[in-house]
PDB file of C-alpha atoms in Angstrom:
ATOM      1  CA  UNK A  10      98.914  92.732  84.865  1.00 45.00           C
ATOM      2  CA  UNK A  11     100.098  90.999  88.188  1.00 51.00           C
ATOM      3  CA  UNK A  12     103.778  92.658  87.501  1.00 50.00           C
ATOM      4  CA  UNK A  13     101.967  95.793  87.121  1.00 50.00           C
ATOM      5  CA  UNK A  14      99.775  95.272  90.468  1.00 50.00           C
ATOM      6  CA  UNK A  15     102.746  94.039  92.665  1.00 49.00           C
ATOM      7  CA  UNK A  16     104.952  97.276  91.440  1.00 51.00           C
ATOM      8  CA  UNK A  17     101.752  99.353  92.183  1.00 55.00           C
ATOM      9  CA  UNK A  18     101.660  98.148  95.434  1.00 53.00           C
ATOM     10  CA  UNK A  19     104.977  98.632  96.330  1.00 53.00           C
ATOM     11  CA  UNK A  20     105.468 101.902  95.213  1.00 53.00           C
ATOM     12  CA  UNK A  21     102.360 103.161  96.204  1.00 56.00           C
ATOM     13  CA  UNK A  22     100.317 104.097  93.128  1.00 55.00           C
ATOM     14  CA  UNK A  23      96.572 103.394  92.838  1.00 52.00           C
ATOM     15  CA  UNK A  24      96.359 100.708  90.578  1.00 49.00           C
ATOM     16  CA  UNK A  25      93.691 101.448  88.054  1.00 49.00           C
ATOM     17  CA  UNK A  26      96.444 104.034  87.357  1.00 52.00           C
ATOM     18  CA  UNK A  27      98.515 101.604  86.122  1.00 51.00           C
ATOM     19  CA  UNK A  28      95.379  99.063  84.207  1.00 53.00           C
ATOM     20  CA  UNK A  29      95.808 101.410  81.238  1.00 52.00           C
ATOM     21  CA  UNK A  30      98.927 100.081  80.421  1.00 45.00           C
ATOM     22  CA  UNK A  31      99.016  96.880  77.997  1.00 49.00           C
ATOM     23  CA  UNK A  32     102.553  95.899  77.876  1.00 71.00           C
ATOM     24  CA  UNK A  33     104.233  94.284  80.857  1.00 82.00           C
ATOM     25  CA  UNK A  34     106.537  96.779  82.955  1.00 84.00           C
ATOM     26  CA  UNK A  35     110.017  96.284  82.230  1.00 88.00           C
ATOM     27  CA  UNK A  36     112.497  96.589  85.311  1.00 88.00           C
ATOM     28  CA  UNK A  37     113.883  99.779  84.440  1.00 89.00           C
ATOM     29  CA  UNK A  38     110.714 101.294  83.463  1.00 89.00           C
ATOM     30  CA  UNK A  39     109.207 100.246  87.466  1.00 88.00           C
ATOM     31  CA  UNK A  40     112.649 101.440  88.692  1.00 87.00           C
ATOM     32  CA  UNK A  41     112.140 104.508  86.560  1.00 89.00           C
ATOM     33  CA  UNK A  42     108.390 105.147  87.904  1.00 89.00           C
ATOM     34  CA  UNK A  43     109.763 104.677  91.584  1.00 88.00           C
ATOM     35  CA  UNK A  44     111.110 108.202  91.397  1.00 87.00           C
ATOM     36  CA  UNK A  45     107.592 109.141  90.931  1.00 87.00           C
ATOM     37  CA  UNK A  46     106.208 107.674  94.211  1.00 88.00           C
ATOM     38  CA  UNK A  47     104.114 109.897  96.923  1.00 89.00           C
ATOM     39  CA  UNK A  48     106.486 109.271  99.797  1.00 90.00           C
ATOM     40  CA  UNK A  49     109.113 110.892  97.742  1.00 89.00           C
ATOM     41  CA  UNK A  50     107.192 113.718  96.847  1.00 91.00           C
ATOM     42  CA  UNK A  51     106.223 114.159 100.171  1.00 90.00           C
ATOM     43  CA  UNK A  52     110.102 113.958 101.374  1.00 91.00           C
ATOM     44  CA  UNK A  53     110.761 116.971  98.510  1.00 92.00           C
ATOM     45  CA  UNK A  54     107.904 119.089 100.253  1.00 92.00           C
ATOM     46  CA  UNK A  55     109.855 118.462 103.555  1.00 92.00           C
ATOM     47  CA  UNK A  56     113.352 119.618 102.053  1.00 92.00           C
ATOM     48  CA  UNK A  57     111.458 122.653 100.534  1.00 92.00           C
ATOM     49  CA  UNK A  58     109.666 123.567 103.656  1.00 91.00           C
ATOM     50  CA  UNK A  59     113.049 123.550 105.473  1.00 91.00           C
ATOM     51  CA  UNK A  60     114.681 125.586 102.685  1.00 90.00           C
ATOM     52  CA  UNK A  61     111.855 127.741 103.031  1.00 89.00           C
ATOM     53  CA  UNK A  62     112.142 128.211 106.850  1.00 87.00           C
ATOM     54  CA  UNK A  63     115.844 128.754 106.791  1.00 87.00           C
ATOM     55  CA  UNK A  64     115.385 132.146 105.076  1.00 86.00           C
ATOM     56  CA  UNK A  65     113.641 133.532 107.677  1.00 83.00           C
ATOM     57  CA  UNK A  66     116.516 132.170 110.286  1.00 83.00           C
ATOM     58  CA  UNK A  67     119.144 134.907 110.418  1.00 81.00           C
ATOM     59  CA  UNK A  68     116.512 138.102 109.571  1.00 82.00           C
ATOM     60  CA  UNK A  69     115.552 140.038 112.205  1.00 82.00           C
ATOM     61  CA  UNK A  70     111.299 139.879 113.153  1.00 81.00           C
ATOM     62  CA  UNK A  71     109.131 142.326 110.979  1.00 84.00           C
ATOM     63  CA  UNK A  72     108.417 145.315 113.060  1.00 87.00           C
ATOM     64  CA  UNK A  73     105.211 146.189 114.378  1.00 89.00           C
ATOM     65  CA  UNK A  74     102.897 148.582 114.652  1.00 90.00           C
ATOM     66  CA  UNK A  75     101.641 149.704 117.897  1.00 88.00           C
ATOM     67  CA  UNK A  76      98.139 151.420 118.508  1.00 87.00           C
ATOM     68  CA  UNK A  77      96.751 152.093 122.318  1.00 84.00           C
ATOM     69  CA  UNK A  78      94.981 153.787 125.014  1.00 80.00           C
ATOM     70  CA  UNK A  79      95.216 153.508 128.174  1.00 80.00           C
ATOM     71  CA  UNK A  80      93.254 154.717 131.109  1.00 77.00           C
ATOM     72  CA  UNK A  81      90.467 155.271 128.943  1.00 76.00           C
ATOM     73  CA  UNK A  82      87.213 155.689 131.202  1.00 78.00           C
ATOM     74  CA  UNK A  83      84.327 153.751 131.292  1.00 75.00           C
ATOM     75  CA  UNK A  84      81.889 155.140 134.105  1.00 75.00           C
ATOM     76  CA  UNK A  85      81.287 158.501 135.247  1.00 73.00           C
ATOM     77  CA  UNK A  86      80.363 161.552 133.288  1.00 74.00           C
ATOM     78  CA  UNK A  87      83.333 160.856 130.970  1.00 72.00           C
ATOM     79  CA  UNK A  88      82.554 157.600 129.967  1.00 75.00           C
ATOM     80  CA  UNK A  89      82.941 156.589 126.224  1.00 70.00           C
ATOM     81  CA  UNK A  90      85.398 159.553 125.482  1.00 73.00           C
ATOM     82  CA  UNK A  91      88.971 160.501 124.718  1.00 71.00           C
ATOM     83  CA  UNK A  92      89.324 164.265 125.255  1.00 72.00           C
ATOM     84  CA  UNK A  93      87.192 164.939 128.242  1.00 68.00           C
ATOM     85  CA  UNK A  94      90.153 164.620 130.683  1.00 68.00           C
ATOM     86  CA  UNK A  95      93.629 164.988 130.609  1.00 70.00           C
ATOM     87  CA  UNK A  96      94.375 160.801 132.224  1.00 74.00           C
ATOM     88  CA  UNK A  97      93.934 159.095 128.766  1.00 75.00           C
ATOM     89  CA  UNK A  98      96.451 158.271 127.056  1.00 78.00           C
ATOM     90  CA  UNK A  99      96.773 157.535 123.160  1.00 79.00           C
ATOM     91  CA  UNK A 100     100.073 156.092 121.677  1.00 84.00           C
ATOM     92  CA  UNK A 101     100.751 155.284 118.418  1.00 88.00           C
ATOM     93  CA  UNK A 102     104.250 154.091 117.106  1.00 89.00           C
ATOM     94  CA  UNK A 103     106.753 151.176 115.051  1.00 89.00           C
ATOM     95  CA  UNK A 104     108.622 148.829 116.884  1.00 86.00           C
ATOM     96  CA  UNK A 105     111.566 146.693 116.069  1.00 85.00           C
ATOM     97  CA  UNK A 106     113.074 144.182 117.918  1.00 85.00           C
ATOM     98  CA  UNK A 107     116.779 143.434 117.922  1.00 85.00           C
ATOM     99  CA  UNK A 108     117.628 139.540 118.235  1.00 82.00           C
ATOM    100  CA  UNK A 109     121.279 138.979 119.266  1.00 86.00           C
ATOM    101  CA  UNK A 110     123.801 138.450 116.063  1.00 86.00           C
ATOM    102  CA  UNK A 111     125.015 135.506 117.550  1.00 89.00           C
ATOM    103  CA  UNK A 112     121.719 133.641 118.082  1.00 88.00           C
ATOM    104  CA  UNK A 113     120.428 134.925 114.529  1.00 87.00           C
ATOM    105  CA  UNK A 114     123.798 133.032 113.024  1.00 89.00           C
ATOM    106  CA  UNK A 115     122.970 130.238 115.779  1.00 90.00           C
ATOM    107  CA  UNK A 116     119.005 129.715 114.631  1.00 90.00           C
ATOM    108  CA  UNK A 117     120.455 129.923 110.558  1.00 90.00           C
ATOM    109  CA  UNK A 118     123.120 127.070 111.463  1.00 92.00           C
ATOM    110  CA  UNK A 119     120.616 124.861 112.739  1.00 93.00           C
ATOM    111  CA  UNK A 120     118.202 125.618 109.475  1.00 91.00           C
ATOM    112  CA  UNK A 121     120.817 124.874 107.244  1.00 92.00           C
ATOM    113  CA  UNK A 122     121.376 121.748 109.434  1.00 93.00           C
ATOM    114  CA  UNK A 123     117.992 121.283 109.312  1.00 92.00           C
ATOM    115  CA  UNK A 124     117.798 121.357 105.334  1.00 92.00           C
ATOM    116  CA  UNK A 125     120.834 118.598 105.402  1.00 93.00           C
ATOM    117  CA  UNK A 126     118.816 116.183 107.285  1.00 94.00           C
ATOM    118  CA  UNK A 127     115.395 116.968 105.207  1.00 93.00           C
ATOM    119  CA  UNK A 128     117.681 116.127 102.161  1.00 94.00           C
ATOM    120  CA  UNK A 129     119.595 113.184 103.675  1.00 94.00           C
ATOM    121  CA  UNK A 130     115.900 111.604 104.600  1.00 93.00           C
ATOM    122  CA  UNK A 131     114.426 112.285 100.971  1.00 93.00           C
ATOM    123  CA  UNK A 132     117.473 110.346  99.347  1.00 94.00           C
ATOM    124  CA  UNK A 133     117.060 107.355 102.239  1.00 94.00           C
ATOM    125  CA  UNK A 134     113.336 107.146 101.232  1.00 93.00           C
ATOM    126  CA  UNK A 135     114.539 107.096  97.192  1.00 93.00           C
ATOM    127  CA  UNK A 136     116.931 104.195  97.748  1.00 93.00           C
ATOM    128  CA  UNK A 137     114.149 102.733 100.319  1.00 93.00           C
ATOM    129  CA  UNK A 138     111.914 103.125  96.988  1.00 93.00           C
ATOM    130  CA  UNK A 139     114.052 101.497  94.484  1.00 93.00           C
ATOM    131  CA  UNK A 140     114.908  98.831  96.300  1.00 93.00           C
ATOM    132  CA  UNK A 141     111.389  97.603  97.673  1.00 93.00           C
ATOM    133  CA  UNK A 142     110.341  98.092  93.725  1.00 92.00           C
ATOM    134  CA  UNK A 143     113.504  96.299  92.818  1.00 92.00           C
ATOM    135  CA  UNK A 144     112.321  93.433  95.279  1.00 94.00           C
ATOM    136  CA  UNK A 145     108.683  93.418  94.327  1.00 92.00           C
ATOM    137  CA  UNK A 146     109.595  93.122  90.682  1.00 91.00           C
ATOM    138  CA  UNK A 147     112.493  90.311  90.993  1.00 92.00           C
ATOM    139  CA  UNK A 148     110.074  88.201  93.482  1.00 92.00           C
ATOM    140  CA  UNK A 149     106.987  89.080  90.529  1.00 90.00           C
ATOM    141  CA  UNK A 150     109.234  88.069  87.669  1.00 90.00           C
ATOM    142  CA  UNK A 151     110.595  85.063  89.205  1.00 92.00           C
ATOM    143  CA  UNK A 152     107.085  84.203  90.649  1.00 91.00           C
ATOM    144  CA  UNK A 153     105.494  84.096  87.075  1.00 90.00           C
ATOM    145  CA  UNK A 154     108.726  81.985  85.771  1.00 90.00           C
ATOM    146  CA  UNK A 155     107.935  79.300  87.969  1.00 91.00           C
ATOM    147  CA  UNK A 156     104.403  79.364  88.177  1.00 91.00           C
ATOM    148  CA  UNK A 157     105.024  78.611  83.824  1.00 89.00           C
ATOM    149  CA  UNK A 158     107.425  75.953  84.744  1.00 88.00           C
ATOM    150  CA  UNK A 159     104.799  74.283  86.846  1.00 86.00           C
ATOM    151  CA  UNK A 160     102.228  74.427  84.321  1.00 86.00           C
ATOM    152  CA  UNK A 161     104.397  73.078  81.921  1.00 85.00           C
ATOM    153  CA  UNK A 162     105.177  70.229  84.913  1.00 81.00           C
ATOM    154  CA  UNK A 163     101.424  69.367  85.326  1.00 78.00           C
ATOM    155  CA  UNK A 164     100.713  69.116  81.710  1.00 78.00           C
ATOM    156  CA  UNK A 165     103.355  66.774  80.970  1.00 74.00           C
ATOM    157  CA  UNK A 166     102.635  64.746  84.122  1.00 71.00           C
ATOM    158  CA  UNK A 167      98.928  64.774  83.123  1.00 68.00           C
ATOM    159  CA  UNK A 168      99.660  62.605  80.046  1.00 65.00           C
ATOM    160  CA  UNK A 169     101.351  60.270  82.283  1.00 62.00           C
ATOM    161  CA  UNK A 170      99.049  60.155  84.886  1.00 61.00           C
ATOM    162  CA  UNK A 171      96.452  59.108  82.739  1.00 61.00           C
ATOM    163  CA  UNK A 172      97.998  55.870  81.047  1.00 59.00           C
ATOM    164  CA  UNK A 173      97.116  52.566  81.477  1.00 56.00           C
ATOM    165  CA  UNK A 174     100.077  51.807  83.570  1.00 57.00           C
ATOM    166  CA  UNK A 175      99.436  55.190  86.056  1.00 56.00           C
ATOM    167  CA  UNK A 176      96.158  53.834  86.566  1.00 54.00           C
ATOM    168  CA  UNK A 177      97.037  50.542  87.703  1.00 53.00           C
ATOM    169  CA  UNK A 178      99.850  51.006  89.984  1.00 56.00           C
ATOM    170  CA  UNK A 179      97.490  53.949  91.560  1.00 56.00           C
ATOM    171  CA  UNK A 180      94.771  50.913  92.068  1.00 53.00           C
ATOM    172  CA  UNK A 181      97.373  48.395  93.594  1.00 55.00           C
ATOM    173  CA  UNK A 182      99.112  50.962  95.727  1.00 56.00           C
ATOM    174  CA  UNK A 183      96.187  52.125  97.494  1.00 54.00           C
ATOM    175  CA  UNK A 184      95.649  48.312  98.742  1.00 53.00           C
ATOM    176  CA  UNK A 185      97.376  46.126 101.310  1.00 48.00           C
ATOM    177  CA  UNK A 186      97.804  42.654 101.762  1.00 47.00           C
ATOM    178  CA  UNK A 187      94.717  42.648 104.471  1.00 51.00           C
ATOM    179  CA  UNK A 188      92.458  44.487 101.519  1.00 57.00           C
ATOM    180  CA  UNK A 189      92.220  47.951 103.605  1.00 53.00           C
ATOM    181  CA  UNK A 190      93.230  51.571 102.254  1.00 55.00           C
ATOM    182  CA  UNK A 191      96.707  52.626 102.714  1.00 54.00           C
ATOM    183  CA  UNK A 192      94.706  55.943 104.421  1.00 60.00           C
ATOM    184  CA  UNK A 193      93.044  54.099 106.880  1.00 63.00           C
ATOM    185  CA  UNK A 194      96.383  52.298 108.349  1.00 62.00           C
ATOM    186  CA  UNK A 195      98.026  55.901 108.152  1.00 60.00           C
ATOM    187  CA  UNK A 196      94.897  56.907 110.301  1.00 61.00           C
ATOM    188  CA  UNK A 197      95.477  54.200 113.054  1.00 65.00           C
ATOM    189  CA  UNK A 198      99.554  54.326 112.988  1.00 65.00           C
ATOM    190  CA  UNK A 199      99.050  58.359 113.802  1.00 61.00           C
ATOM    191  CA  UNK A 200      96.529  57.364 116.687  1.00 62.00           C
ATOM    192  CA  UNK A 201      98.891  55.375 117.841  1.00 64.00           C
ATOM    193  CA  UNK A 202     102.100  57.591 117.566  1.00 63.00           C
ATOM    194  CA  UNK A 203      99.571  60.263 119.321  1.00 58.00           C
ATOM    195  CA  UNK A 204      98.461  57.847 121.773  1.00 60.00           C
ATOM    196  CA  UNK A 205     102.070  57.493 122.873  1.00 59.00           C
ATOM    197  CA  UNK A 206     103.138  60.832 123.008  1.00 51.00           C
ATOM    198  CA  UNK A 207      99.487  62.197 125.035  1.00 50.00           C
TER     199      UNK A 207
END
């Protein structure tokens, strides 16, 4: 469960996702649900928007359809209407606007440039992925391996802290030859040292 929750963490999943699973997550298998992780899914939106935005780089702009009037009046005995006199003018027509070649082919070189980079940053983020789940796992692993190493330290010190012979060097040890604790001379030996330094 703590492999599972440090992997979680560092690839970003929630991590009562991952509680469902029983068996401990093999290195290959976090390595394997790295390439699932939301940063990278967010870096292949970012390559798809750019391939996206690249098609639109060397076409020319949609036309457009114009509609207008002009000097249309709005007081006097003609007010509110078109065919009273001859000054108003109604226009109706399509419009296309011609972009230079050259800075059509310009604006596409830069998209395509543009998708490159998008790409270049999604496989960064993947190899920034796999390694901070590598990491997570190998400290994780290693973690648990000595924290068992430990235990089985302190349980085999624990029998020999509790014989007969333990108990009375711990007894004699904590005395000195004037009969006080060995903590209270370490407490008057540090006022000193402190007393010199101050």
């Amino acid at each position: 469960m703590k492999m599972m929750w440090a992997v979680a963490c560092a690839v970003g999943t929630p991590v009562w996702a991952t509680t469902a699973f029983a068996a401990p997550l093999t290195y290959d298998a976090a390595l394997k649900r790295a390439g699932d992780a939301p940063s990278l899914r967010g870096r292949d939106a970012s390559v798809a928007a750019a391939l996206s935005s690249a098609i639109a780089a060397d076409r020319l702009p949609d036309p457009t359809l114009d509609f207008g009037i002009k000097d249309f009046p709005v007081t006097g005995a003609d007010a509110g209407t078109l065919n009273r006199d001859n000054f108003t003018m109604r226009t109706i027509g399509i419009s296309q606007q011609f972009t230079n070649p050259a800075k059509r082919h310009a604006r596409a070189a830069m998209a395509a440039a543009g998708i490159g980079v998008a790409d270049a940053d999604r496989m960064i983020e993947a190899r920034s992925v796999r390694l901070e789940t590598a990491v997570a796992w190998i400290d994780l692993y290693y973690g648990q391996k000595r924290l068992a190493l430990l235990k089985s330290l302190d349980a085999s010190l624990d029998d020999l802290q509790k014989s007969p012979t333990a108990l009375c060097c711990r007894y004699y040890a904590t005395r000195t030859v004037t009969g006080v604790p060995i903590s209270e001379n370490r407490l008057r030996i540090a006022a000193r040292i402190l007393s010199s330094v101050i």
